PDB file of N, CA and C in Angstrom:
ATOM      1  N   MET A   1      27.619  -1.473  64.392  1.00  0.00           N
ATOM      2  CA  MET A   1      26.999  -1.397  62.495  1.00  0.00           C
ATOM      3  C   MET A   1      27.143   0.640  62.200  1.00  0.00           C
ATOM      4  N   LYS A   2      27.208   0.054  60.797  1.00  0.00           N
ATOM      5  CA  LYS A   2      28.528   1.455  59.825  1.00  0.00           C
ATOM      6  C   LYS A   2      27.008   2.291  59.042  1.00  0.00           C
ATOM      7  N   LYS A   3      26.021   1.212  58.187  1.00  0.00           N
ATOM      8  CA  LYS A   3      24.928   1.938  57.868  1.00  0.00           C
ATOM      9  C   LYS A   3      23.861   1.580  57.529  1.00  0.00           C
ATOM     10  N   LEU A   4      23.617   2.321  56.569  1.00  0.00           N
ATOM     11  CA  LEU A   4      22.514   1.532  55.806  1.00  0.00           C
ATOM     12  C   LEU A   4      22.209   1.143  54.762  1.00  0.00           C
ATOM     13  N   GLU A   5      22.668  -0.034  54.388  1.00  0.00           N
ATOM     14  CA  GLU A   5      23.364  -0.795  52.970  1.00  0.00           C
ATOM     15  C   GLU A   5      21.946   0.099  51.910  1.00  0.00           C
ATOM     16  N   HIS A   6      20.537  -0.756  52.293  1.00  0.00           N
ATOM     17  CA  HIS A   6      19.484  -0.702  51.737  1.00  0.00           C
ATOM     18  C   HIS A   6      18.562  -1.196  52.222  1.00  0.00           C
ATOM     19  N   ILE A   7      17.430  -1.066  51.687  1.00  0.00           N
ATOM     20  CA  ILE A   7      15.754  -1.427  52.369  1.00  0.00           C
ATOM     21  C   ILE A   7      15.393  -2.314  51.141  1.00  0.00           C
ATOM     22  N   GLY A   8      14.973  -3.832  51.209  1.00  0.00           N
ATOM     23  CA  GLY A   8      14.430  -4.467  50.556  1.00  0.00           C
ATOM     24  C   GLY A   8      12.519  -4.379  49.824  1.00  0.00           C
ATOM     25  N   ILE A   9      12.578  -4.192  49.698  1.00  0.00           N
ATOM     26  CA  ILE A   9      10.629  -3.820  48.894  1.00  0.00           C
ATOM     27  C   ILE A   9      10.103  -4.839  48.171  1.00  0.00           C
ATOM     28  N   ALA A  10       9.251  -5.552  48.695  1.00  0.00           N
ATOM     29  CA  ALA A  10       8.961  -6.703  47.817  1.00  0.00           C
ATOM     30  C   ALA A  10       7.781  -6.633  47.407  1.00  0.00           C
ATOM     31  N   VAL A  11       7.207  -6.445  46.163  1.00  0.00           N
ATOM     32  CA  VAL A  11       6.049  -5.585  45.044  1.00  0.00           C
ATOM     33  C   VAL A  11       5.941  -7.165  43.871  1.00  0.00           C
ATOM     34  N   LEU A  12       4.340  -7.210  43.988  1.00  0.00           N
ATOM     35  CA  LEU A  12       4.123  -7.958  42.813  1.00  0.00           C
ATOM     36  C   LEU A  12       3.937  -7.427  41.378  1.00  0.00           C
ATOM     37  N   ASP A  13       4.696  -6.380  41.138  1.00  0.00           N
ATOM     38  CA  ASP A  13       5.178  -6.062  39.657  1.00  0.00           C
ATOM     39  C   ASP A  13       6.308  -5.082  39.206  1.00  0.00           C
ATOM     40  N   LEU A  14       7.091  -6.547  39.489  1.00  0.00           N
ATOM     41  CA  LEU A  14       8.247  -4.994  39.032  1.00  0.00           C
ATOM     42  C   LEU A  14       8.484  -3.582  38.606  1.00  0.00           C
ATOM     43  N   ASP A  15       7.967  -3.885  36.842  1.00  0.00           N
ATOM     44  CA  ASP A  15       8.120  -2.980  36.311  1.00  0.00           C
ATOM     45  C   ASP A  15       6.760  -1.706  36.071  1.00  0.00           C
ATOM     46  N   ALA A  16       5.555  -1.687  37.611  1.00  0.00           N
ATOM     47  CA  ALA A  16       4.866  -0.679  38.152  1.00  0.00           C
ATOM     48  C   ALA A  16       5.682  -0.216  39.306  1.00  0.00           C
ATOM     49  N   ALA A  17       6.556  -0.898  39.623  1.00  0.00           N
ATOM     50  CA  ALA A  17       7.467  -0.189  40.862  1.00  0.00           C
ATOM     51  C   ALA A  17       8.133   0.722  40.448  1.00  0.00           C
ATOM     52  N   GLU A  18       9.172  -0.475  39.560  1.00  0.00           N
ATOM     53  CA  GLU A  18       9.708   1.315  39.033  1.00  0.00           C
ATOM     54  C   GLU A  18       9.529   2.118  38.189  1.00  0.00           C
ATOM     55  N   LYS A  19       8.266   2.402  38.559  1.00  0.00           N
ATOM     56  CA  LYS A  19       8.176   3.686  37.267  1.00  0.00           C
ATOM     57  C   LYS A  19       7.450   4.723  38.716  1.00  0.00           C
ATOM     58  N   ILE A  20       6.987   3.788  40.007  1.00  0.00           N
ATOM     59  CA  ILE A  20       6.835   4.740  40.745  1.00  0.00           C
ATOM     60  C   ILE A  20       8.024   5.312  41.220  1.00  0.00           C
ATOM     61  N   PHE A  21       9.375   4.492  41.518  1.00  0.00           N
ATOM     62  CA  PHE A  21      10.498   4.517  42.413  1.00  0.00           C
ATOM     63  C   PHE A  21      11.456   6.158  41.226  1.00  0.00           C
ATOM     64  N   THR A  22      10.936   5.399  39.805  1.00  0.00           N
ATOM     65  CA  THR A  22      11.477   6.949  39.300  1.00  0.00           C
ATOM     66  C   THR A  22      10.873   7.959  39.221  1.00  0.00           C
ATOM     67  N   ASP A  23       9.140   8.031  39.199  1.00  0.00           N
ATOM     68  CA  ASP A  23       8.853   9.354  39.858  1.00  0.00           C
ATOM     69  C   ASP A  23       9.531  10.380  40.847  1.00  0.00           C
ATOM     70  N   VAL A  24       9.575   8.630  41.673  1.00  0.00           N
ATOM     71  CA  VAL A  24       9.163   9.530  43.572  1.00  0.00           C
ATOM     72  C   VAL A  24      10.780  10.458  43.458  1.00  0.00           C
ATOM     73  N   LEU A  25      11.522   9.819  42.964  1.00  0.00           N
ATOM     74  CA  LEU A  25      13.254   9.896  43.109  1.00  0.00           C
ATOM     75  C   LEU A  25      14.043  10.629  42.185  1.00  0.00           C
ATOM     76  N   GLY A  26      12.928  10.562  41.480  1.00  0.00           N
ATOM     77  CA  GLY A  26      13.878  11.360  40.187  1.00  0.00           C
ATOM     78  C   GLY A  26      14.891  10.478  39.059  1.00  0.00           C
ATOM     79  N   THR A  27      15.168   9.378  39.575  1.00  0.00           N
ATOM     80  CA  THR A  27      16.354   8.773  38.715  1.00  0.00           C
ATOM     81  C   THR A  27      16.073   6.886  38.731  1.00  0.00           C
ATOM     82  N   THR A  28      16.725   6.975  37.349  1.00  0.00           N
ATOM     83  CA  THR A  28      15.689   5.683  37.006  1.00  0.00           C
ATOM     84  C   THR A  28      16.945   4.342  38.104  1.00  0.00           C
ATOM     85  N   PRO A  29      16.340   2.513  37.421  1.00  0.00           N
ATOM     86  CA  PRO A  29      16.650   2.318  38.052  1.00  0.00           C
ATOM     87  C   PRO A  29      18.358   1.874  37.580  1.00  0.00           C
ATOM     88  N   TYR A  30      19.379   1.456  39.225  1.00  0.00           N
ATOM     89  CA  TYR A  30      20.683   1.482  37.861  1.00  0.00           C
ATOM     90  C   TYR A  30      21.360  -0.258  38.010  1.00  0.00           C
ATOM     91  N   LYS A  31      20.386  -0.694  38.427  1.00  0.00           N
ATOM     92  CA  LYS A  31      20.695  -2.200  38.214  1.00  0.00           C
ATOM     93  C   LYS A  31      18.954  -3.261  38.359  1.00  0.00           C
ATOM     94  N   ARG A  32      19.653  -4.355  37.328  1.00  0.00           N
ATOM     95  CA  ARG A  32      18.787  -5.226  37.444  1.00  0.00           C
ATOM     96  C   ARG A  32      19.314  -6.390  37.836  1.00  0.00           C
ATOM     97  N   GLU A  33      18.956  -7.267  38.187  1.00  0.00           N
ATOM     98  CA  GLU A  33      19.354  -8.844  38.106  1.00  0.00           C
ATOM     99  C   GLU A  33      18.643 -10.311  39.242  1.00  0.00           C
ATOM    100  N   VAL A  34      17.948 -11.179  37.986  1.00  0.00           N
ATOM    101  CA  VAL A  34      18.071 -12.077  38.576  1.00  0.00           C
ATOM    102  C   VAL A  34      18.402 -13.050  40.059  1.00  0.00           C
ATOM    103  N   VAL A  35      18.011 -13.593  40.697  1.00  0.00           N
ATOM    104  CA  VAL A  35      18.890 -14.321  41.804  1.00  0.00           C
ATOM    105  C   VAL A  35      18.223 -15.750  41.801  1.00  0.00           C
ATOM    106  N   ASP A  36      18.317 -16.301  40.898  1.00  0.00           N
ATOM    107  CA  ASP A  36      18.030 -17.583  41.270  1.00  0.00           C
ATOM    108  C   ASP A  36      17.904 -18.421  42.345  1.00  0.00           C
ATOM    109  N   SER A  37      18.822 -18.543  43.333  1.00  0.00           N
ATOM    110  CA  SER A  37      18.642 -18.614  44.413  1.00  0.00           C
ATOM    111  C   SER A  37      17.653 -18.436  44.886  1.00  0.00           C
ATOM    112  N   GLU A  38      17.426 -17.080  44.702  1.00  0.00           N
ATOM    113  CA  GLU A  38      16.213 -16.922  46.198  1.00  0.00           C
ATOM    114  C   GLU A  38      14.749 -17.101  45.527  1.00  0.00           C
ATOM    115  N   ASN A  39      15.180 -17.599  44.000  1.00  0.00           N
ATOM    116  CA  ASN A  39      13.724 -16.980  43.728  1.00  0.00           C
ATOM    117  C   ASN A  39      13.680 -15.866  43.010  1.00  0.00           C
ATOM    118  N   VAL A  40      14.731 -14.561  42.451  1.00  0.00           N
ATOM    119  CA  VAL A  40      13.609 -13.349  42.197  1.00  0.00           C
ATOM    120  C   VAL A  40      14.308 -12.733  41.879  1.00  0.00           C
ATOM    121  N   LEU A  41      13.674 -11.192  40.924  1.00  0.00           N
ATOM    122  CA  LEU A  41      14.305 -10.330  41.212  1.00  0.00           C
ATOM    123  C   LEU A  41      14.538  -9.579  40.536  1.00  0.00           C
ATOM    124  N   THR A  42      15.806  -8.710  41.299  1.00  0.00           N
ATOM    125  CA  THR A  42      15.533  -7.541  42.145  1.00  0.00           C
ATOM    126  C   THR A  42      16.267  -6.163  40.954  1.00  0.00           C
ATOM    127  N   SER A  43      15.401  -4.839  41.164  1.00  0.00           N
ATOM    128  CA  SER A  43      16.153  -3.908  40.802  1.00  0.00           C
ATOM    129  C   SER A  43      16.297  -2.885  41.263  1.00  0.00           C
ATOM    130  N   PHE A  44      16.950  -2.369  41.249  1.00  0.00           N
ATOM    131  CA  PHE A  44      18.048  -0.698  43.071  1.00  0.00           C
ATOM    132  C   PHE A  44      18.501   0.095  42.358  1.00  0.00           C
ATOM    133  N   PHE A  45      17.544   1.003  43.244  1.00  0.00           N
ATOM    134  CA  PHE A  45      17.717   3.057  43.111  1.00  0.00           C
ATOM    135  C   PHE A  45      18.435   3.112  43.951  1.00  0.00           C
ATOM    136  N   GLN A  46      19.517   4.348  43.867  1.00  0.00           N
ATOM    137  CA  GLN A  46      20.130   4.917  44.933  1.00  0.00           C
ATOM    138  C   GLN A  46      19.485   6.194  45.243  1.00  0.00           C
ATOM    139  N   ALA A  47      19.392   6.586  46.891  1.00  0.00           N
ATOM    140  CA  ALA A  47      18.800   7.188  47.853  1.00  0.00           C
ATOM    141  C   ALA A  47      19.554   7.538  48.383  1.00  0.00           C
ATOM    142  N   GLY A  48      20.330   8.854  47.940  1.00  0.00           N
ATOM    143  CA  GLY A  48      21.156   8.983  48.890  1.00  0.00           C
ATOM    144  C   GLY A  48      22.347   8.494  48.685  1.00  0.00           C
ATOM    145  N   ASP A  49      22.991   8.692  50.577  1.00  0.00           N
ATOM    146  CA  ASP A  49      23.652   7.431  51.048  1.00  0.00           C
ATOM    147  C   ASP A  49      23.492   5.587  50.726  1.00  0.00           C
ATOM    148  N   SER A  50      22.605   5.283  50.443  1.00  0.00           N
ATOM    149  CA  SER A  50      21.698   3.941  51.008  1.00  0.00           C
ATOM    150  C   SER A  50      21.100   4.202  49.569  1.00  0.00           C
ATOM    151  N   LYS A  51      20.588   2.655  49.258  1.00  0.00           N
ATOM    152  CA  LYS A  51      19.659   2.565  47.935  1.00  0.00           C
ATOM    153  C   LYS A  51      18.169   1.733  48.360  1.00  0.00           C
ATOM    154  N   ILE A  52      17.562   1.204  47.261  1.00  0.00           N
ATOM    155  CA  ILE A  52      16.712   0.534  47.810  1.00  0.00           C
ATOM    156  C   ILE A  52      16.492  -0.329  46.581  1.00  0.00           C
ATOM    157  N   GLU A  53      15.821  -2.001  47.153  1.00  0.00           N
ATOM    158  CA  GLU A  53      16.147  -2.825  46.960  1.00  0.00           C
ATOM    159  C   GLU A  53      14.874  -2.994  46.332  1.00  0.00           C
ATOM    160  N   LEU A  54      13.672  -2.983  44.814  1.00  0.00           N
ATOM    161  CA  LEU A  54      13.580  -3.596  44.571  1.00  0.00           C
ATOM    162  C   LEU A  54      13.074  -5.291  44.893  1.00  0.00           C
ATOM    163  N   LEU A  55      11.578  -6.307  44.949  1.00  0.00           N
ATOM    164  CA  LEU A  55      11.932  -7.564  44.483  1.00  0.00           C
ATOM    165  C   LEU A  55      10.762  -8.038  44.266  1.00  0.00           C
ATOM    166  N   GLN A  56      11.243  -9.114  43.369  1.00  0.00           N
ATOM    167  CA  GLN A  56       9.486  -9.317  42.787  1.00  0.00           C
ATOM    168  C   GLN A  56       9.862 -11.270  42.521  1.00  0.00           C
ATOM    169  N   SER A  57       8.950 -12.030  43.424  1.00  0.00           N
ATOM    170  CA  SER A  57       9.665 -13.214  42.843  1.00  0.00           C
ATOM    171  C   SER A  57       8.816 -13.396  41.417  1.00  0.00           C
ATOM    172  N   THR A  58       9.944 -14.971  40.997  1.00  0.00           N
ATOM    173  CA  THR A  58       9.923 -15.468  40.068  1.00  0.00           C
ATOM    174  C   THR A  58       9.539 -16.672  40.066  1.00  0.00           C
ATOM    175  N   SER A  59       9.694 -16.896  40.630  1.00  0.00           N
ATOM    176  CA  SER A  59       8.392 -18.347  41.615  1.00  0.00           C
ATOM    177  C   SER A  59       7.446 -17.674  42.951  1.00  0.00           C
ATOM    178  N   SER A  60       6.183 -19.126  41.774  1.00  0.00           N
ATOM    179  CA  SER A  60       5.118 -18.470  42.710  1.00  0.00           C
ATOM    180  C   SER A  60       5.200 -19.091  44.314  1.00  0.00           C
ATOM    181  N   ASP A  61       5.694 -19.374  44.597  1.00  0.00           N
ATOM    182  CA  ASP A  61       6.805 -20.673  45.719  1.00  0.00           C
ATOM    183  C   ASP A  61       7.550 -19.472  46.617  1.00  0.00           C
ATOM    184  N   GLY A  62       8.489 -19.540  46.295  1.00  0.00           N
ATOM    185  CA  GLY A  62       9.281 -17.857  46.287  1.00  0.00           C
ATOM    186  C   GLY A  62       9.799 -17.804  47.691  1.00  0.00           C
ATOM    187  N   PRO A  63      10.511 -17.712  48.364  1.00  0.00           N
ATOM    188  CA  PRO A  63      10.992 -16.407  49.662  1.00  0.00           C
ATOM    189  C   PRO A  63       9.445 -15.388  49.411  1.00  0.00           C
ATOM    190  N   ILE A  64       9.362 -14.077  48.151  1.00  0.00           N
ATOM    191  CA  ILE A  64       9.219 -13.478  48.018  1.00  0.00           C
ATOM    192  C   ILE A  64       7.755 -13.834  48.087  1.00  0.00           C
ATOM    193  N   ALA A  65       7.148 -14.017  46.555  1.00  0.00           N
ATOM    194  CA  ALA A  65       6.068 -14.446  47.023  1.00  0.00           C
ATOM    195  C   ALA A  65       5.174 -15.295  47.915  1.00  0.00           C
ATOM    196  N   ARG A  66       5.901 -15.835  49.107  1.00  0.00           N
ATOM    197  CA  ARG A  66       5.779 -16.397  50.713  1.00  0.00           C
ATOM    198  C   ARG A  66       5.599 -14.953  51.126  1.00  0.00           C
ATOM    199  N   HIS A  67       6.163 -14.300  51.556  1.00  0.00           N
ATOM    200  CA  HIS A  67       6.503 -13.035  52.303  1.00  0.00           C
ATOM    201  C   HIS A  67       5.387 -11.952  51.951  1.00  0.00           C
ATOM    202  N   ILE A  68       4.872 -12.063  50.888  1.00  0.00           N
ATOM    203  CA  ILE A  68       3.966 -11.183  49.961  1.00  0.00           C
ATOM    204  C   ILE A  68       2.169 -11.407  50.241  1.00  0.00           C
ATOM    205  N   LEU A  69       1.961 -12.895  50.620  1.00  0.00           N
ATOM    206  CA  LEU A  69       1.032 -13.453  50.425  1.00  0.00           C
ATOM    207  C   LEU A  69       0.470 -13.021  51.501  1.00  0.00           C
ATOM    208  N   LYS A  70       1.699 -13.407  52.685  1.00  0.00           N
ATOM    209  CA  LYS A  70       1.145 -13.276  54.579  1.00  0.00           C
ATOM    210  C   LYS A  70       1.826 -11.752  55.178  1.00  0.00           C
ATOM    211  N   ARG A  71       1.631 -10.564  54.057  1.00  0.00           N
ATOM    212  CA  ARG A  71       2.027  -9.484  55.119  1.00  0.00           C
ATOM    213  C   ARG A  71       1.683  -8.340  54.562  1.00  0.00           C
ATOM    214  N   GLY A  72       1.768  -9.333  52.358  1.00  0.00           N
ATOM    215  CA  GLY A  72       1.248  -7.704  51.401  1.00  0.00           C
ATOM    216  C   GLY A  72       2.909  -7.052  50.580  1.00  0.00           C
ATOM    217  N   GLU A  73       2.448  -6.152  49.595  1.00  0.00           N
ATOM    218  CA  GLU A  73       3.916  -5.822  49.346  1.00  0.00           C
ATOM    219  C   GLU A  73       3.777  -4.782  50.385  1.00  0.00           C
ATOM    220  N   GLY A  74       5.325  -4.566  50.680  1.00  0.00           N
ATOM    221  CA  GLY A  74       5.651  -3.999  51.308  1.00  0.00           C
ATOM    222  C   GLY A  74       7.305  -3.597  51.635  1.00  0.00           C
ATOM    223  N   LEU A  75       7.897  -3.449  52.768  1.00  0.00           N
ATOM    224  CA  LEU A  75       9.217  -2.835  53.850  1.00  0.00           C
ATOM    225  C   LEU A  75       8.862  -5.087  54.138  1.00  0.00           C
ATOM    226  N   HIS A  76      10.767  -5.009  52.614  1.00  0.00           N
ATOM    227  CA  HIS A  76      10.292  -7.015  52.903  1.00  0.00           C
ATOM    228  C   HIS A  76      11.723  -7.257  54.473  1.00  0.00           C
ATOM    229  N   HIS A  77      12.707  -5.718  53.697  1.00  0.00           N
ATOM    230  CA  HIS A  77      14.520  -5.879  54.931  1.00  0.00           C
ATOM    231  C   HIS A  77      15.012  -4.490  54.289  1.00  0.00           C
ATOM    232  N   LEU A  78      15.616  -5.038  55.740  1.00  0.00           N
ATOM    233  CA  LEU A  78      16.651  -4.038  56.228  1.00  0.00           C
ATOM    234  C   LEU A  78      18.197  -4.614  56.174  1.00  0.00           C
ATOM    235  N   ALA A  79      18.955  -3.558  55.220  1.00  0.00           N
ATOM    236  CA  ALA A  79      20.263  -4.517  55.052  1.00  0.00           C
ATOM    237  C   ALA A  79      21.957  -3.252  55.801  1.00  0.00           C
ATOM    238  N   PHE A  80      22.088  -3.830  56.631  1.00  0.00           N
ATOM    239  CA  PHE A  80      22.904  -3.368  57.338  1.00  0.00           C
ATOM    240  C   PHE A  80      25.189  -3.264  57.200  1.00  0.00           C
ATOM    241  N   GLN A  81      25.845  -2.212  56.342  1.00  0.00           N
ATOM    242  CA  GLN A  81      26.936  -2.583  56.431  1.00  0.00           C
ATOM    243  C   GLN A  81      27.215  -2.471  57.556  1.00  0.00           C
ATOM    244  N   VAL A  82      28.350  -3.998  58.716  1.00  0.00           N
ATOM    245  CA  VAL A  82      28.738  -3.698  59.352  1.00  0.00           C
ATOM    246  C   VAL A  82      30.659  -4.286  59.228  1.00  0.00           C
ATOM    247  N   ASP A  83      31.210  -4.463  60.401  1.00  0.00           N
ATOM    248  CA  ASP A  83      32.979  -4.994  60.128  1.00  0.00           C
ATOM    249  C   ASP A  83      32.278  -6.539  60.474  1.00  0.00           C
ATOM    250  N   ASP A  84      31.390  -6.638  61.330  1.00  0.00           N
ATOM    251  CA  ASP A  84      31.807  -7.814  61.942  1.00  0.00           C
ATOM    252  C   ASP A  84      30.452  -9.361  61.799  1.00  0.00           C
ATOM    253  N   ILE A  85      29.954  -9.413  60.952  1.00  0.00           N
ATOM    254  CA  ILE A  85      28.981 -10.678  61.224  1.00  0.00           C
ATOM    255  C   ILE A  85      28.307 -10.491  61.656  1.00  0.00           C
ATOM    256  N   GLN A  86      28.943 -11.634  62.175  1.00  0.00           N
ATOM    257  CA  GLN A  86      28.513 -12.441  62.847  1.00  0.00           C
ATOM    258  C   GLN A  86      28.760 -12.225  63.954  1.00  0.00           C
ATOM    259  N   SER A  87      29.377 -11.146  64.646  1.00  0.00           N
ATOM    260  CA  SER A  87      29.504 -10.226  66.223  1.00  0.00           C
ATOM    261  C   SER A  87      27.943  -9.668  65.602  1.00  0.00           C
ATOM    262  N   GLU A  88      27.792  -8.894  65.110  1.00  0.00           N
ATOM    263  CA  GLU A  88      26.145  -8.859  65.481  1.00  0.00           C
ATOM    264  C   GLU A  88      25.691  -9.399  65.840  1.00  0.00           C
ATOM    265  N   ILE A  89      25.137 -10.639  64.590  1.00  0.00           N
ATOM    266  CA  ILE A  89      24.218 -11.702  64.472  1.00  0.00           C
ATOM    267  C   ILE A  89      24.350 -11.108  66.219  1.00  0.00           C
ATOM    268  N   THR A  90      25.041 -11.794  67.151  1.00  0.00           N
ATOM    269  CA  THR A  90      25.017 -12.783  68.122  1.00  0.00           C
ATOM    270  C   THR A  90      24.668 -11.560  69.186  1.00  0.00           C
ATOM    271  N   GLU A  91      24.881 -10.295  68.775  1.00  0.00           N
ATOM    272  CA  GLU A  91      24.814  -9.545  69.782  1.00  0.00           C
ATOM    273  C   GLU A  91      23.241  -8.916  69.933  1.00  0.00           C
ATOM    274  N   LEU A  92      22.531  -8.609  67.895  1.00  0.00           N
ATOM    275  CA  LEU A  92      21.547  -8.863  68.282  1.00  0.00           C
ATOM    276  C   LEU A  92      20.464  -9.897  68.660  1.00  0.00           C
ATOM    277  N   GLU A  93      20.517 -10.971  68.441  1.00  0.00           N
ATOM    278  CA  GLU A  93      20.087 -11.768  68.809  1.00  0.00           C
ATOM    279  C   GLU A  93      19.777 -12.233  70.525  1.00  0.00           C
ATOM    280  N   ALA A  94      20.837 -11.050  70.903  1.00  0.00           N
ATOM    281  CA  ALA A  94      21.289 -11.934  72.635  1.00  0.00           C
ATOM    282  C   ALA A  94      20.445 -10.740  72.827  1.00  0.00           C
ATOM    283  N   LYS A  95      19.654  -9.406  72.425  1.00  0.00           N
ATOM    284  CA  LYS A  95      18.908  -8.565  72.786  1.00  0.00           C
ATOM    285  C   LYS A  95      17.049  -9.374  72.371  1.00  0.00           C
ATOM    286  N   GLY A  96      17.376 -10.390  71.487  1.00  0.00           N
ATOM    287  CA  GLY A  96      16.203 -11.369  71.034  1.00  0.00           C
ATOM    288  C   GLY A  96      15.831 -10.783  69.966  1.00  0.00           C
ATOM    289  N   TYR A  97      16.446 -10.712  69.085  1.00  0.00           N
ATOM    290  CA  TYR A  97      16.131 -10.232  66.852  1.00  0.00           C
ATOM    291  C   TYR A  97      16.165 -12.045  67.215  1.00  0.00           C
ATOM    292  N   ARG A  98      15.744 -12.526  66.028  1.00  0.00           N
ATOM    293  CA  ARG A  98      15.078 -13.727  65.333  1.00  0.00           C
ATOM    294  C   ARG A  98      16.536 -13.337  64.038  1.00  0.00           C
ATOM    295  N   CYS A  99      17.387 -13.588  63.443  1.00  0.00           N
ATOM    296  CA  CYS A  99      18.042 -14.065  62.337  1.00  0.00           C
ATOM    297  C   CYS A  99      17.112 -15.302  61.490  1.00  0.00           C
ATOM    298  N   ILE A 100      17.303 -14.887  59.379  1.00  0.00           N
ATOM    299  CA  ILE A 100      16.317 -15.651  58.559  1.00  0.00           C
ATOM    300  C   ILE A 100      16.877 -16.657  57.975  1.00  0.00           C
ATOM    301  N   THR A 101      17.858 -15.365  58.006  1.00  0.00           N
ATOM    302  CA  THR A 101      19.446 -16.350  57.332  1.00  0.00           C
ATOM    303  C   THR A 101      20.522 -15.889  58.137  1.00  0.00           C
ATOM    304  N   GLY A 102      21.697 -16.987  57.525  1.00  0.00           N
ATOM    305  CA  GLY A 102      22.611 -16.977  58.176  1.00  0.00           C
ATOM    306  C   GLY A 102      24.568 -15.507  57.309  1.00  0.00           C
ATOM    307  N   PRO A 103      25.107 -15.753  57.799  1.00  0.00           N
ATOM    308  CA  PRO A 103      25.511 -14.588  56.515  1.00  0.00           C
ATOM    309  C   PRO A 103      26.321 -15.294  55.297  1.00  0.00           C
ATOM    310  N   LYS A 104      26.095 -14.422  54.465  1.00  0.00           N
ATOM    311  CA  LYS A 104      26.731 -15.324  53.092  1.00  0.00           C
ATOM    312  C   LYS A 104      28.134 -15.090  52.075  1.00  0.00           C
TER     313      LYS A 104
END
């Protein structure tokens, strides 16, 4: 793995979360986008060499909404930059880790 690309954080209220991260990081988000295929609204902050992605569900039955219902707000995923995603998945699965989605 080359580096941590971003940290995904599931939130109930994107506006409120953006305010907290703006105050803590001293910078505003650089991008907001809707990902219809995942029923999510995202907001990105630059944090040094990595990014923080805030994720708010746009649907009561979307993946983020289900995650929050099961585990609460907080860490949802870590995304890493790699040279060969398939070999990384194979190696991690061999170590006992479970991949919830394949390469996109």
